[in-house]
Amino acid sequence: MSPAAYMLSGAIRVYELTLRPVIGANCRFFPSCSAYAREAICVHGAGKGSALAAKRILRCHPWHPGGYDPVPPSTKHS
């Protein structure tokens, strides 16, 4: 994991431990938006993972049905 991805993942974890218990877990999706963001950043890197997370957060509103929405697999070949 790149340093940028590591820092973003850590920031999301801090949010999960501090602010999320105060505002409540109200995500319409599974996995939650913060878990999705951490996984997307780990799988796709800081840039693309952040873009995927932002798109997901924009879909998380009362008029979207929500449901199961996994992180798409990486298309990079190892």
PDB file of C-alpha atoms in Angstrom:
ATOM      1  CA  MET A   1       0.000   0.000   0.000  1.00  0.00           C
ATOM      2  CA  SER A   2       1.361   3.429  -0.925  1.00  0.00           C
ATOM      3  CA  PRO A   3       1.946   6.041   1.783  1.00  0.00           C
ATOM      4  CA  ALA A   4      -1.005   8.092   0.486  1.00  0.00           C
ATOM      5  CA  ALA A   5      -3.317   5.066   0.561  1.00  0.00           C
ATOM      6  CA  TYR A   6      -2.088   4.175   4.040  1.00  0.00           C
ATOM      7  CA  MET A   7      -2.788   7.712   5.307  1.00  0.00           C
ATOM      8  CA  LEU A   8      -6.268   7.809   3.740  1.00  0.00           C
ATOM      9  CA  SER A   9      -7.104   4.408   5.183  1.00  0.00           C
ATOM     10  CA  GLY A  10      -5.929   5.582   8.595  1.00  0.00           C
ATOM     11  CA  ALA A  11      -8.031   8.744   8.368  1.00  0.00           C
ATOM     12  CA  ILE A  12     -11.114   6.665   7.560  1.00  0.00           C
ATOM     13  CA  ARG A  13     -10.372   4.393  10.523  1.00  0.00           C
ATOM     14  CA  VAL A  14     -10.093   7.434  12.815  1.00  0.00           C
ATOM     15  CA  TYR A  15     -13.507   8.578  11.526  1.00  0.00           C
ATOM     16  CA  GLU A  16     -14.962   5.123  12.236  1.00  0.00           C
ATOM     17  CA  LEU A  17     -13.662   5.157  15.800  1.00  0.00           C
ATOM     18  CA  THR A  18     -14.491   8.769  16.705  1.00  0.00           C
ATOM     19  CA  LEU A  19     -17.183  10.512  14.670  1.00  0.00           C
ATOM     20  CA  ARG A  20     -19.258   7.581  13.404  1.00  0.00           C
ATOM     21  CA  PRO A  21     -20.411   6.489  16.896  1.00  0.00           C
ATOM     22  CA  VAL A  22     -21.621  10.047  17.540  1.00  0.00           C
ATOM     23  CA  ILE A  23     -23.575  10.527  14.294  1.00  0.00           C
ATOM     24  CA  GLY A  24     -24.697   6.910  13.999  1.00  0.00           C
ATOM     25  CA  ALA A  25     -24.266   4.247  11.346  1.00  0.00           C
ATOM     26  CA  ASN A  26     -26.926   5.172   8.801  1.00  0.00           C
ATOM     27  CA  CYS A  27     -25.459   3.812   5.576  1.00  0.00           C
ATOM     28  CA  ARG A  28     -27.916   2.332   3.091  1.00  0.00           C
ATOM     29  CA  PHE A  29     -25.348  -0.054   1.672  1.00  0.00           C
ATOM     30  CA  PHE A  30     -23.443  -3.148   2.715  1.00  0.00           C
ATOM     31  CA  PRO A  31     -20.542  -2.863   3.328  1.00  0.00           C
ATOM     32  CA  SER A  32     -20.864   0.552   4.952  1.00  0.00           C
ATOM     33  CA  CYS A  33     -19.538   3.552   3.024  1.00  0.00           C
ATOM     34  CA  SER A  34     -16.470   3.867   5.256  1.00  0.00           C
ATOM     35  CA  ALA A  35     -15.642   0.156   4.965  1.00  0.00           C
ATOM     36  CA  TYR A  36     -16.155   0.411   1.189  1.00  0.00           C
ATOM     37  CA  ALA A  37     -13.808   3.417   1.034  1.00  0.00           C
ATOM     38  CA  ARG A  38     -11.057   1.667   3.002  1.00  0.00           C
ATOM     39  CA  GLU A  39     -11.314  -1.460   0.846  1.00  0.00           C
ATOM     40  CA  ALA A  40     -11.420   0.545  -2.406  1.00  0.00           C
ATOM     41  CA  ILE A  41      -8.287   2.440  -1.377  1.00  0.00           C
ATOM     42  CA  CYS A  42      -6.501  -0.790  -0.430  1.00  0.00           C
ATOM     43  CA  VAL A  43      -7.489  -2.554  -3.683  1.00  0.00           C
ATOM     44  CA  HIS A  44      -7.228   0.306  -6.193  1.00  0.00           C
ATOM     45  CA  GLY A  45      -4.826   2.761  -4.568  1.00  0.00           C
ATOM     46  CA  ALA A  46      -5.324   6.285  -3.260  1.00  0.00           C
ATOM     47  CA  GLY A  47      -6.482   7.937  -6.495  1.00  0.00           C
ATOM     48  CA  LYS A  48      -8.952   5.492  -7.999  1.00  0.00           C
ATOM     49  CA  GLY A  49     -10.033   4.209  -4.581  1.00  0.00           C
ATOM     50  CA  SER A  50     -10.905   7.734  -3.454  1.00  0.00           C
ATOM     51  CA  ALA A  51     -12.875   8.325  -6.662  1.00  0.00           C
ATOM     52  CA  LEU A  52     -14.832   5.093  -6.149  1.00  0.00           C
ATOM     53  CA  ALA A  53     -15.509   6.054  -2.522  1.00  0.00           C
ATOM     54  CA  ALA A  54     -16.709   9.527  -3.525  1.00  0.00           C
ATOM     55  CA  LYS A  55     -19.103   8.049  -6.113  1.00  0.00           C
ATOM     56  CA  ARG A  56     -20.422   5.649  -3.479  1.00  0.00           C
ATOM     57  CA  ILE A  57     -20.965   8.413  -0.912  1.00  0.00           C
ATOM     58  CA  LEU A  58     -22.881  10.458  -3.496  1.00  0.00           C
ATOM     59  CA  ARG A  59     -25.222   7.466  -4.007  1.00  0.00           C
ATOM     60  CA  CYS A  60     -25.860   7.107  -0.261  1.00  0.00           C
ATOM     61  CA  HIS A  61     -29.001   9.201   0.118  1.00  0.00           C
ATOM     62  CA  PRO A  62     -32.621   8.532   1.134  1.00  0.00           C
ATOM     63  CA  TRP A  63     -33.862   8.170  -2.465  1.00  0.00           C
ATOM     64  CA  HIS A  64     -31.420   5.387  -3.383  1.00  0.00           C
ATOM     65  CA  PRO A  65     -32.491   1.844  -2.477  1.00  0.00           C
ATOM     66  CA  GLY A  66     -29.007   0.845  -1.260  1.00  0.00           C
ATOM     67  CA  GLY A  67     -28.212  -2.830  -0.814  1.00  0.00           C
ATOM     68  CA  TYR A  68     -25.143  -4.953  -1.422  1.00  0.00           C
ATOM     69  CA  ASP A  69     -22.458  -2.990  -3.308  1.00  0.00           C
ATOM     70  CA  PRO A  70     -18.999  -4.586  -3.252  1.00  0.00           C
ATOM     71  CA  VAL A  71     -15.784  -2.906  -4.384  1.00  0.00           C
ATOM     72  CA  PRO A  72     -15.079  -3.839  -8.017  1.00  0.00           C
ATOM     73  CA  PRO A  73     -12.050  -6.096  -8.435  1.00  0.00           C
ATOM     74  CA  SER A  74      -8.756  -4.646  -9.580  1.00  0.00           C
ATOM     75  CA  THR A  75      -7.968  -4.997 -13.270  1.00  0.00           C
ATOM     76  CA  LYS A  76      -4.205  -4.809 -12.717  1.00  0.00           C
ATOM     77  CA  HIS A  77      -2.243  -7.943 -13.457  1.00  0.00           C
ATOM     78  CA  SER A  78       0.332  -8.843 -10.835  1.00  0.00           C
TER      79      SER A  78
END
